[in-house]
Short mmCIF file of C-alpha atoms and ligand atoms in Angstrom, two decimals:
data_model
loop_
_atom_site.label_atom_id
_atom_site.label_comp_id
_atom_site.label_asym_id
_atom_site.label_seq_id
_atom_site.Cartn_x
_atom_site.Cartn_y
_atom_site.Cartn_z
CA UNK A 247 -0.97 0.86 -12.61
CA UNK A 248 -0.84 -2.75 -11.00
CA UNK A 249 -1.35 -3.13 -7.09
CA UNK A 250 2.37 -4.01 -6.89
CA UNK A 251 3.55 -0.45 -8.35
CA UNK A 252 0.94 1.21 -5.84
CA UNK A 253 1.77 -0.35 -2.76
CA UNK A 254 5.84 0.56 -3.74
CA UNK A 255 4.98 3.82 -3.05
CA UNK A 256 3.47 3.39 0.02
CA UNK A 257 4.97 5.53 2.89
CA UNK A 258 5.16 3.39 5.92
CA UNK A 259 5.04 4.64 9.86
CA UNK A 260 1.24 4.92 10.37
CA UNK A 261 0.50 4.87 13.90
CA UNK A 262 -1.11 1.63 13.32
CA UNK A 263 2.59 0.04 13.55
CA UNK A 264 2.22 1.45 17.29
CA UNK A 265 -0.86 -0.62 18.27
CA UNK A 266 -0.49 -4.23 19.84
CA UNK A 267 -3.28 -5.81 18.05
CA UNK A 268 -5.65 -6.99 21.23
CA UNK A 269 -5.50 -3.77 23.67
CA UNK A 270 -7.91 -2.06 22.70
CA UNK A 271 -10.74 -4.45 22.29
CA UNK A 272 -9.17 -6.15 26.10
CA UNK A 273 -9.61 -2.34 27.39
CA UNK A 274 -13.19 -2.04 25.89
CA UNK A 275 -14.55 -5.12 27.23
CA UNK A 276 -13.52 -4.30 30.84
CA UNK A 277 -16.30 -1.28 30.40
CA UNK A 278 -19.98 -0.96 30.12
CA UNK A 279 -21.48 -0.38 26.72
CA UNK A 280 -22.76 2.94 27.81
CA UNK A 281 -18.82 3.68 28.89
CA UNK A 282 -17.58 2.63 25.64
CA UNK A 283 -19.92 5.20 23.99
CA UNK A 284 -19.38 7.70 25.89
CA UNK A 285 -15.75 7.08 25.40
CA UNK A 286 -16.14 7.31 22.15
CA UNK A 287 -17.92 10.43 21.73
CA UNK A 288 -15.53 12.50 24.14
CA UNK A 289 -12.38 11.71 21.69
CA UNK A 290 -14.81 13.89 19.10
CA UNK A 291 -13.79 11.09 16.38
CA UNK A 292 -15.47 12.03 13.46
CA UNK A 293 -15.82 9.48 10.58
CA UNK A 294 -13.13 8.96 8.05
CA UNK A 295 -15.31 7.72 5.22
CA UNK A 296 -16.16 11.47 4.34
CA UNK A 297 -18.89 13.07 6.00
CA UNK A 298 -17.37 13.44 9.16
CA UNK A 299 -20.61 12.21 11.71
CA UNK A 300 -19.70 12.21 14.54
CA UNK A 301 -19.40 8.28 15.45
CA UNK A 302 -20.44 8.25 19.10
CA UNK A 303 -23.22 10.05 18.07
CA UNK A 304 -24.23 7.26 15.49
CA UNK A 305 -23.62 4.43 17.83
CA UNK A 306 -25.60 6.24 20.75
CA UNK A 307 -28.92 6.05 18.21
CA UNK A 308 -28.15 2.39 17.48
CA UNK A 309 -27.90 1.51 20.55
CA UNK A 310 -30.77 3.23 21.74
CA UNK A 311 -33.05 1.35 19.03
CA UNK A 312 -34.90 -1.44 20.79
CA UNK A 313 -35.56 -3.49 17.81
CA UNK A 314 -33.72 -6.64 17.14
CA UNK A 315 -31.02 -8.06 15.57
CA UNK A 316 -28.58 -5.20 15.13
CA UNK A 317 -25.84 -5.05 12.45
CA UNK A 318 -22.48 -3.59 12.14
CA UNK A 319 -21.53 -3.20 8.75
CA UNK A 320 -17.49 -1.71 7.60
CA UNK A 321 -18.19 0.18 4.29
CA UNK A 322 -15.00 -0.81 2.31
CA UNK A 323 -16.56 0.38 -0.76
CA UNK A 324 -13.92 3.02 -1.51
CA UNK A 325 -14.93 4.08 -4.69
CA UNK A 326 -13.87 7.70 -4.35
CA UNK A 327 -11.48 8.40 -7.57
CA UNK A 328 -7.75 8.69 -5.72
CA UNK A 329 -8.59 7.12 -2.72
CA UNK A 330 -6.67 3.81 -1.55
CA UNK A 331 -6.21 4.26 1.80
CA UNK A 332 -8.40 1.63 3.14
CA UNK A 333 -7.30 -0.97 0.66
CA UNK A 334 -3.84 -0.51 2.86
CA UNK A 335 -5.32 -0.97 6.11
CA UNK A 336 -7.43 -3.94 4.76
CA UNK A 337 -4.08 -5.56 3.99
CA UNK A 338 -1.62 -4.34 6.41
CA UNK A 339 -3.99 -3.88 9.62
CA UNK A 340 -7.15 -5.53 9.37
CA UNK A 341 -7.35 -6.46 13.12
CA UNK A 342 -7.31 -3.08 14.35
CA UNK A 343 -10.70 -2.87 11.59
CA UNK A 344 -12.31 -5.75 13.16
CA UNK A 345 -11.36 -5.06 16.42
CA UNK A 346 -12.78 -1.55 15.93
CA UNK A 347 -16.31 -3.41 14.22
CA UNK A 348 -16.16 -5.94 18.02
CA UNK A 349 -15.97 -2.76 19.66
CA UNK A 350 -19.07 -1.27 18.30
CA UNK A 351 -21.29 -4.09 18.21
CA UNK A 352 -20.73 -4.71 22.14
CA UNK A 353 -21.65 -0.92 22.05
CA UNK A 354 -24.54 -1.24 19.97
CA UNK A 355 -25.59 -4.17 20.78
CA UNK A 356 -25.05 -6.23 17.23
CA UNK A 357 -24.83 -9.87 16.60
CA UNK A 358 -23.65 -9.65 12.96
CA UNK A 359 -21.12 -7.70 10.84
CA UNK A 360 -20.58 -7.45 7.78
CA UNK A 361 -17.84 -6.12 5.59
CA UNK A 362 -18.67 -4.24 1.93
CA UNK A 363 -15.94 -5.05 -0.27
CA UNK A 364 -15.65 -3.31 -3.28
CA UNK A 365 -15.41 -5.96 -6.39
CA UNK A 366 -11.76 -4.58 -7.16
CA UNK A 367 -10.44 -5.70 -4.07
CA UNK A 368 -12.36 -9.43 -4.81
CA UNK A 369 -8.60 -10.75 -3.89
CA UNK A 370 -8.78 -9.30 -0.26
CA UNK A 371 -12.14 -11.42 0.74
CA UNK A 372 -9.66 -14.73 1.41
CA UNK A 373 -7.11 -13.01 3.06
CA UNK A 374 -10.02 -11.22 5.63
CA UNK A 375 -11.86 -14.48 5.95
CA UNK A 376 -8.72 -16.30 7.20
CA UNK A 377 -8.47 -13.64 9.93
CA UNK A 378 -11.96 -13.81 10.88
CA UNK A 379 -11.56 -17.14 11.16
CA UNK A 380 -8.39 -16.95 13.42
CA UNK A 381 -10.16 -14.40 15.59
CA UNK A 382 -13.15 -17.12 16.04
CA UNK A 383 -10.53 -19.89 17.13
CA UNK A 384 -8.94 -17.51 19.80
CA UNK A 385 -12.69 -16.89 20.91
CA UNK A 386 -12.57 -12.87 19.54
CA UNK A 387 -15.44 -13.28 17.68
CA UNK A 388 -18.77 -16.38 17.88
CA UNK A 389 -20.55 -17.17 20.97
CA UNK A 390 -19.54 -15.56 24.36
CA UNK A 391 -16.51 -13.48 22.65
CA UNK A 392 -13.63 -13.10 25.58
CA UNK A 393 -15.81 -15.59 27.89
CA UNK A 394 -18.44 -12.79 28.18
CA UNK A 395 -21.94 -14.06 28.63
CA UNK A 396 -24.24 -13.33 25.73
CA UNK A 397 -21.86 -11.30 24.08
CA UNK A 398 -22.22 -13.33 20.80
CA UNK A 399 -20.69 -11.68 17.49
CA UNK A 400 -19.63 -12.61 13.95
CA UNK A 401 -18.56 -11.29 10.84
CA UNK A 402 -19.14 -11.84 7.03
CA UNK A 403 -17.11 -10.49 4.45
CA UNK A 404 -19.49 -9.51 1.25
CA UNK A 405 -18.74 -8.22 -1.76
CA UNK A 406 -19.65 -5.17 -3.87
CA UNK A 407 -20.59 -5.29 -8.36
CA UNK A 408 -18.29 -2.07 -8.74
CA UNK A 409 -20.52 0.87 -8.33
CA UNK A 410 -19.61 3.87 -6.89
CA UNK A 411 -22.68 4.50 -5.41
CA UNK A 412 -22.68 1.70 -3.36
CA UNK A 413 -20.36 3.38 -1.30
CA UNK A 414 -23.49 5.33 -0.30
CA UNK A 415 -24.45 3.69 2.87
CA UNK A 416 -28.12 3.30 1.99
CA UNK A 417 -27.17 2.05 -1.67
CA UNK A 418 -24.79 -0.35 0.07
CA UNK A 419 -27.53 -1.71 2.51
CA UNK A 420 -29.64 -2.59 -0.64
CA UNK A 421 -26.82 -3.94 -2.14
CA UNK A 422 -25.97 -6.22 0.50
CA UNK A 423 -29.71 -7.31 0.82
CA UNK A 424 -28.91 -8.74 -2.68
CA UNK A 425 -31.03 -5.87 -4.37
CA UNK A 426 -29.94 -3.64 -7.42
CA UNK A 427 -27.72 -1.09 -5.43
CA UNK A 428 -29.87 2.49 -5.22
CA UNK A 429 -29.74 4.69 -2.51
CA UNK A 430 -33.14 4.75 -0.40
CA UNK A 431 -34.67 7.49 1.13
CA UNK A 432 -33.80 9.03 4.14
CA UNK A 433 -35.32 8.93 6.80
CA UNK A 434 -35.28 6.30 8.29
CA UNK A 435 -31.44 6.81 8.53
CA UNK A 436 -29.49 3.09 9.04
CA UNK A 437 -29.51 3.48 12.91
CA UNK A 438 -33.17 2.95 12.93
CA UNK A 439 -33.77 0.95 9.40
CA UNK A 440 -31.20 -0.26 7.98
CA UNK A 441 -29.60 -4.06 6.88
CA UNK A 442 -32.79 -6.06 6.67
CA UNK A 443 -34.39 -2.84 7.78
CA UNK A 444 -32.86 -3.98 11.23
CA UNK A 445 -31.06 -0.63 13.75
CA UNK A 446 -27.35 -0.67 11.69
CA UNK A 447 -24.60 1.65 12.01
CA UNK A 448 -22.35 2.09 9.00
CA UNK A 449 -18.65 3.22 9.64
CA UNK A 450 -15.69 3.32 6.98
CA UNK A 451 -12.44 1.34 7.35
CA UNK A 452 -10.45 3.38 8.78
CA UNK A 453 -13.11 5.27 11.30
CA UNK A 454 -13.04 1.56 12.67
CA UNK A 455 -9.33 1.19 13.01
CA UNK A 456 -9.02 4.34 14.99
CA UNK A 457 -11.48 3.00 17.35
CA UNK A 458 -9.13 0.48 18.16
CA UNK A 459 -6.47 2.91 18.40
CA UNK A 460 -8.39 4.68 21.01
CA UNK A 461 -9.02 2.23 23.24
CA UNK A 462 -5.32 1.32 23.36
CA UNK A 463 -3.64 4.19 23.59
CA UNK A 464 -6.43 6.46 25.02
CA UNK A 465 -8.44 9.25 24.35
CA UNK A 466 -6.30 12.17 25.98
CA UNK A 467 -3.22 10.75 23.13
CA UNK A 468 -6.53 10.73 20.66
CA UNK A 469 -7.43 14.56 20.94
CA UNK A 470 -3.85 15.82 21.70
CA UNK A 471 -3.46 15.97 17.52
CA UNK A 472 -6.21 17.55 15.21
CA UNK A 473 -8.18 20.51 15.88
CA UNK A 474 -10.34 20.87 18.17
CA UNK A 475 -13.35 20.04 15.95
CA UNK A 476 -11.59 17.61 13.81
CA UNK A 477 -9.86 15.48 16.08
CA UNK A 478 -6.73 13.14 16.11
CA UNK A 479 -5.13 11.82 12.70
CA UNK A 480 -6.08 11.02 9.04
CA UNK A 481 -4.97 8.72 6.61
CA UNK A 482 -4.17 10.48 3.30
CA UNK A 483 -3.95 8.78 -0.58
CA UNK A 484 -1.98 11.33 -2.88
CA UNK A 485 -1.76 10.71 -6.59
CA UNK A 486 -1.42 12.83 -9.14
CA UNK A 487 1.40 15.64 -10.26
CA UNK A 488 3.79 15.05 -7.35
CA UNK A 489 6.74 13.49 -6.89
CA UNK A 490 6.00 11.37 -3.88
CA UNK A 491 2.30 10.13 -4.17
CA UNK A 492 0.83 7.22 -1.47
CA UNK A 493 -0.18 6.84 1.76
CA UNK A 494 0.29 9.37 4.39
CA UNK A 495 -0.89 9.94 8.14
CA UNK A 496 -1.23 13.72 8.63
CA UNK A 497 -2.83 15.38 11.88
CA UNK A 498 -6.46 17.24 11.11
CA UNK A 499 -5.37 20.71 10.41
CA UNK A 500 -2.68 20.56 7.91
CA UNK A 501 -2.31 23.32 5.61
CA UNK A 502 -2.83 22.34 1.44
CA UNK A 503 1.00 24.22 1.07
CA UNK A 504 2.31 21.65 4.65
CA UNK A 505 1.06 18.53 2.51
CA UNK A 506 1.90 19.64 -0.73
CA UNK A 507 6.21 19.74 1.07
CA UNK A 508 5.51 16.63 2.72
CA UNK A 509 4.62 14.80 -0.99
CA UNK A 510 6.68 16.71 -3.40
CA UNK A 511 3.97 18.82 -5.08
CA UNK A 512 4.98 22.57 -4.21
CA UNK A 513 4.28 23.60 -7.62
CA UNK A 514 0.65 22.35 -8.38
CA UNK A 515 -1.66 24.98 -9.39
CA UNK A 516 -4.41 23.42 -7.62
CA UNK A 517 -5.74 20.50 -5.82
CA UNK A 518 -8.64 18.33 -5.46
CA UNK A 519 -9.49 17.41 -1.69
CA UNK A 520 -11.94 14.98 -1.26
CA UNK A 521 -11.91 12.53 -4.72
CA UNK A 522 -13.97 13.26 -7.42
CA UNK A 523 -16.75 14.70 -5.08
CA UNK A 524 -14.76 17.14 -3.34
CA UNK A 525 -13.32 20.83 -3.66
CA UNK A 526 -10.84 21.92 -6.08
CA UNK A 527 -8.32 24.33 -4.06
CA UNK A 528 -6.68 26.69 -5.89
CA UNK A 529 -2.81 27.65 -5.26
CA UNK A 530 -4.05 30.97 -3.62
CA UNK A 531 -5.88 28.99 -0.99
CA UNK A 532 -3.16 26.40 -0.47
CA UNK A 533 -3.12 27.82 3.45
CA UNK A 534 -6.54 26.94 3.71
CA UNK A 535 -6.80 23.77 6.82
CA UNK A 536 -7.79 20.17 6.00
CA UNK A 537 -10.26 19.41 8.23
CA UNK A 538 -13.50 19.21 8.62
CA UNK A 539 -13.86 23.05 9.61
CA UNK A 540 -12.32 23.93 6.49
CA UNK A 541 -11.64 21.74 3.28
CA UNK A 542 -13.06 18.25 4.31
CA UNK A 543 -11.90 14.82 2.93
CA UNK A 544 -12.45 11.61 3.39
CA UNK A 545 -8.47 10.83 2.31
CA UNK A 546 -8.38 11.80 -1.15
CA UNK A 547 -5.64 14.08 -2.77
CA UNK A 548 -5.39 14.61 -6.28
CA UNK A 549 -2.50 16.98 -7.11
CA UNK A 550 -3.20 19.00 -10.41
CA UNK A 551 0.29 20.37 -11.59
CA UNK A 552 0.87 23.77 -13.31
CA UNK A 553 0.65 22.50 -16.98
CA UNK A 554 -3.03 20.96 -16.44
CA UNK A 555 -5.92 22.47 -18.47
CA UNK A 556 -8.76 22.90 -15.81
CA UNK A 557 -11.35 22.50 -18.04
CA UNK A 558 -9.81 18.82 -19.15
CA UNK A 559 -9.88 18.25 -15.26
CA UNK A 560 -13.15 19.54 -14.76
CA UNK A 561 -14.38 17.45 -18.32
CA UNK A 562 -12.78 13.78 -16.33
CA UNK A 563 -14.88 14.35 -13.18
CA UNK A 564 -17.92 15.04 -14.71
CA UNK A 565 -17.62 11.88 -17.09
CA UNK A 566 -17.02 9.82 -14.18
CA UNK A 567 -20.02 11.27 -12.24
CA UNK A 568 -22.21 10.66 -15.78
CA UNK A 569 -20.95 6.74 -15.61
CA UNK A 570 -22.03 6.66 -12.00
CA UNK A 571 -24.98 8.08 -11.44
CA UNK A 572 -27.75 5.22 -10.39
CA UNK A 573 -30.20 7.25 -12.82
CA UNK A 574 -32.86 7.10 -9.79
CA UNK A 575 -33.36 10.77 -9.73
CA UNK A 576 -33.78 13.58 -12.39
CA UNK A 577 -31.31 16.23 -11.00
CA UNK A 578 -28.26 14.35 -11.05
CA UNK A 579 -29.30 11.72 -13.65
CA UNK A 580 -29.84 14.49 -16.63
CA UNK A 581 -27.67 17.34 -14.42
CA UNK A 582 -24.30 15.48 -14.57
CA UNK A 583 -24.57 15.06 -18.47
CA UNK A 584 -25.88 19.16 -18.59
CA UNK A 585 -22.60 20.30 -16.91
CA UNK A 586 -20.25 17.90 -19.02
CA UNK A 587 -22.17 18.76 -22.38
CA UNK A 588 -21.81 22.38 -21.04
CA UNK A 589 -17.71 21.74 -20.58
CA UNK A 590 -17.67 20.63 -23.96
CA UNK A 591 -19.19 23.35 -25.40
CA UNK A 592 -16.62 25.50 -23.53
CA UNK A 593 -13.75 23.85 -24.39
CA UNK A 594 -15.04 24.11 -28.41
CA UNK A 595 -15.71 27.66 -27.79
CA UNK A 596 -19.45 27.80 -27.88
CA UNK A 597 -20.91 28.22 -24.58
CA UNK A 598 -21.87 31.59 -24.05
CA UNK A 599 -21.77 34.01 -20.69
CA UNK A 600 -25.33 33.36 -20.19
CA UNK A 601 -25.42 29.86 -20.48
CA UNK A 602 -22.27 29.09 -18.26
CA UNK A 603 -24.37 30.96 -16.10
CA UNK A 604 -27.33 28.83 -15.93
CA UNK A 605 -25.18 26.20 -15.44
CA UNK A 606 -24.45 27.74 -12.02
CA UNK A 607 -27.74 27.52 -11.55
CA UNK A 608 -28.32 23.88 -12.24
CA UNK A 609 -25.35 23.16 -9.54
CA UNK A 610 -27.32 24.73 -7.10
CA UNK A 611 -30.44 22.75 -7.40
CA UNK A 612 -28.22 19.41 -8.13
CA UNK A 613 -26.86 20.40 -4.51
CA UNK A 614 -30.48 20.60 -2.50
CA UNK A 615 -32.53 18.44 -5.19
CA UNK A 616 -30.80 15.25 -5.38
CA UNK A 617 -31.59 12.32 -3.47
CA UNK A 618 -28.28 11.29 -2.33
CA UNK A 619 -24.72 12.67 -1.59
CA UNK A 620 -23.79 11.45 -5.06
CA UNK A 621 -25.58 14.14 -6.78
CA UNK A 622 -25.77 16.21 -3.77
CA UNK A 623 -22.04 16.48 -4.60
CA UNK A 624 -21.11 16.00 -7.93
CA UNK A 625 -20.77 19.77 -8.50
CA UNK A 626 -18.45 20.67 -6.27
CA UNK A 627 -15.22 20.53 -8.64
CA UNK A 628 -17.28 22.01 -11.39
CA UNK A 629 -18.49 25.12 -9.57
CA UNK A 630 -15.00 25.36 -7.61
CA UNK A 631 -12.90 25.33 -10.67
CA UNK A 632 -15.23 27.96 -12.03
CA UNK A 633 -14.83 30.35 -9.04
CA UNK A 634 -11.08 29.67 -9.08
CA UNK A 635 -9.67 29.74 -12.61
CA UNK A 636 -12.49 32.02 -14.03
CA UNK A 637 -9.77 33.67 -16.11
CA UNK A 638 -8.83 30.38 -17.61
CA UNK A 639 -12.24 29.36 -18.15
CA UNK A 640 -13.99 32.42 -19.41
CA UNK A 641 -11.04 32.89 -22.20
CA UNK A 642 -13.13 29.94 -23.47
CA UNK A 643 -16.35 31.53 -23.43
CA UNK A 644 -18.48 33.19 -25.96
CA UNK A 645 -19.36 36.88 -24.57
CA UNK A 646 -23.52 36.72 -24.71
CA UNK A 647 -25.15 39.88 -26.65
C1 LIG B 267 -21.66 8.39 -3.57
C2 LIG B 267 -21.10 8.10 -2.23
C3 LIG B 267 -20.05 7.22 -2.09
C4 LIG B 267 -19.53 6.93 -0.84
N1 LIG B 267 -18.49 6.06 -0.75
C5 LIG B 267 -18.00 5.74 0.47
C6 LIG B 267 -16.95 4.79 0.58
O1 LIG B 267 -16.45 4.24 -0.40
N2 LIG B 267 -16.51 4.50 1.84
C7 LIG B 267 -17.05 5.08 2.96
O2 LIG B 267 -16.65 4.76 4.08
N3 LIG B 267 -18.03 5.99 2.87
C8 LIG B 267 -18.52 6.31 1.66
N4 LIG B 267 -19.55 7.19 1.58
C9 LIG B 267 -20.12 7.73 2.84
C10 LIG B 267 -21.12 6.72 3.45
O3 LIG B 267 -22.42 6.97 2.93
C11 LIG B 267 -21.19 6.83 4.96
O4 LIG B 267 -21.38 8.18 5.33
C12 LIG B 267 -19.93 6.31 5.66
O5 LIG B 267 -19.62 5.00 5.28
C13 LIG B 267 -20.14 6.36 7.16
O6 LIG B 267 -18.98 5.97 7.83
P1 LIG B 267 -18.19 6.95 8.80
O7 LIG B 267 -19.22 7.63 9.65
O8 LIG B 267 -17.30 6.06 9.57
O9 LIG B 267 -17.47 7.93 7.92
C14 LIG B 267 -20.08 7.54 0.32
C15 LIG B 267 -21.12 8.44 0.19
C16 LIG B 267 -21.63 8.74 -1.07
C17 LIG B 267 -22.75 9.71 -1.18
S1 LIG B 268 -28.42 11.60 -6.60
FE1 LIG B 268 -27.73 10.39 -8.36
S2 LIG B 268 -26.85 8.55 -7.49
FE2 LIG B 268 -28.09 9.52 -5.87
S3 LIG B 268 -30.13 8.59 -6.05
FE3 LIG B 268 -30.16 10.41 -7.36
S4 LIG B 268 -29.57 9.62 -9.40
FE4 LIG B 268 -28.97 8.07 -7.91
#
């Protein structure tokens, strides 16, 4: 599919079109940095790039780190299979993202951001650079940003080789160092070590623009959508079996079945929340919540329609997660390529009972043994289309004596 055919089926109306550009980075800069935290954690925003931290809480430990310089860095890796929602706000509204990346490092106290570009979206580093550059001019970003004394911060737009595991934030620090791009060990979390083993937060696209948001419209308009734990909006990417996939703003709490009406996908037999790493709902949990409370995402929705083999679905994730792995550590670099030898074997009728079994097994330890959230999550689909379409799946297996 070219760019062009993906951004036709965009569905416009974010509430991004409702931001001037400039409020919310004017109504920051009129508070303290401990005020703009503290902001920041009472609208509960939790962030979009998937693992739902709490980002006041990440910017408090920044900016409680003594050591000098600090970095902000965006993480517009997304390398999530079905996600493209921050590829739309990189085009349409990147100076709610950079506003959102000023905001934090007067917060934080950083004098450098940087944006991760993922390699794919090479042809967006020009575009961002011109309005870095335009923000400089109008004295938003440099030396004494808005005529503020010492408040002196600028941005670099890097790119990514096209790995998914740079997405990881540690992976993408080394990455951005120039180094072959491997998660690292953790602790020291980013806050404390991270770019140039320098205090640096990490926050997703999007996470950033709703900062923005926030401090232009408020944080009462903020919490009154969501849930209480998941709060405000969420940019969504469908794809898949429905008849209206792209972009969509939904409040934290929709049900699977709300989302499924709103994209022309009420028949799907299932569908995978959260990319290639997340859950695989089954139609008899479509009233199950997004949110973080309930099925999290970090945006994307793959709709699986009625005539889909599961084990063909559950066969594409794993290959993807064998491709990606960074090979670093034994759990996920031989466990990936155990569960999609073990999906073959199903699908050619020769896994038995017992040994679909002890594939259960391995998921478990992939989950607590592997050094990252790569492996840590590669097994989610697997194990959730096994609990949910056991029927389908066990027709394939060979009873064990
Ligand atoms: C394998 C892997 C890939 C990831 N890819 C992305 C990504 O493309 N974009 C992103 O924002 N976060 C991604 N993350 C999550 C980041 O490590 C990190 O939690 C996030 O950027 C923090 O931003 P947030 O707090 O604003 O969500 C990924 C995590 C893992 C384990
Ligand atoms: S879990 Fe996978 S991707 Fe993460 S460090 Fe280990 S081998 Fe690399």
């Amino acid at each position: 599919m070219t760019v062009e055919t993906i951004i036709e089926t965009r569905v416009r109306g974010l509430t991004f079109d409702s931001v001037t550009a400039g409020e919310g980075l004017k109504n920051a800069l009129e508070m303290s940095r401990g005020a703009i935290i503290d902001l920041v954690r009472d609208s509960r925003l939790k962030g979009r790039g998937g693992a739902g931290f709490p980002t006041g809480m990440k910017w408090d430990f920044a900016a409680a780190e003594k050591r000098e310089p600090k970095y902000l860095i965006c993480n517009a890796d997304e390398g999530e299979p079905g996600t493209y929602k921050d590829r739309v706000i990189l085009t349409d509204y990147p100076e709610l993202v950079i506003e959102g990346m000023t905001i934090g490092a007067r917060a934080i106290g950083a004098s450098l951001g940087l944006i991760y570009l993922r390699a794919e979206y090479a042809y967006l580093k020009h575009h961002l650079e011109e309005v870095v550059e335009a923000r400089r001019k109008a004295g938003l970003l440099g030396k004494g940003i808005a005529g503020i004394d010492g408040f002196d911060f600028d941005i670099v737009v890097g790119l990514g080789a096209g790995a998914y595991v740079c997405g990881e934030e540690t992976a993408l620090i080394e990455s951005l160092e120039g180094f072959r791009g491997e998660p690292r060990n953790r602790p020291p979390f980013p806050v404390v070590s991270g770019f140039l083993h320098r205090p640096s937060v990490v926050n997703n696209v999007e996470t950033l623009a709703w900062v923005a948001c926030i401090f232009a419209k408020g944080v009462d308009w903020f919490k009154s959508s969501g849930t209480a734990t998941s709060t405000g909006r969420k940019l969504f990417s469908v794809s898949g079996d429905c008849a209206r996939p792209g972009v969509y703003e939904f409040p934290f709490g929709i049900t699977v079945a709300e989302l499924l009406e709103e994209v022309g996908g009420e028949d799907a037999k299932a569908v995978q929340v959260g990319g290639a790493s997340g859950r695989c709902v089954p139609r008899s949990a479509f009233s199950r919540r997004i949110a973080f409370e309930d099925v999290p995402t970090g945006g994307s929705i793959i709709v699986i329609g009625p005539g889909r083999d599961m084990l063909e679905v559950a066969h594409n994730l794993l290959e993807f997660f064998v491709d990606e792995s960074c090979g670093q550590c034994t759990p996920c670099r031989l466990g990936n390529g155990k569960l999609l030898e073990g999906v073959d074997m199903l699908m050619e009728g020769t896994c038995t009972t017992d040994y679909l079994h002890d594939l259960r097994a391995l998921c478990n330890t992939m989950q607590v043994a592997s050094k990252c959230g790569l492996g840590q999550t590669s097994s989610v689909a697997f194990t959730s289309i096994i609990e949910s379409f056991g029927d389908e799946i066990m027709g394939h297996a060979k009873r064990s004596r």
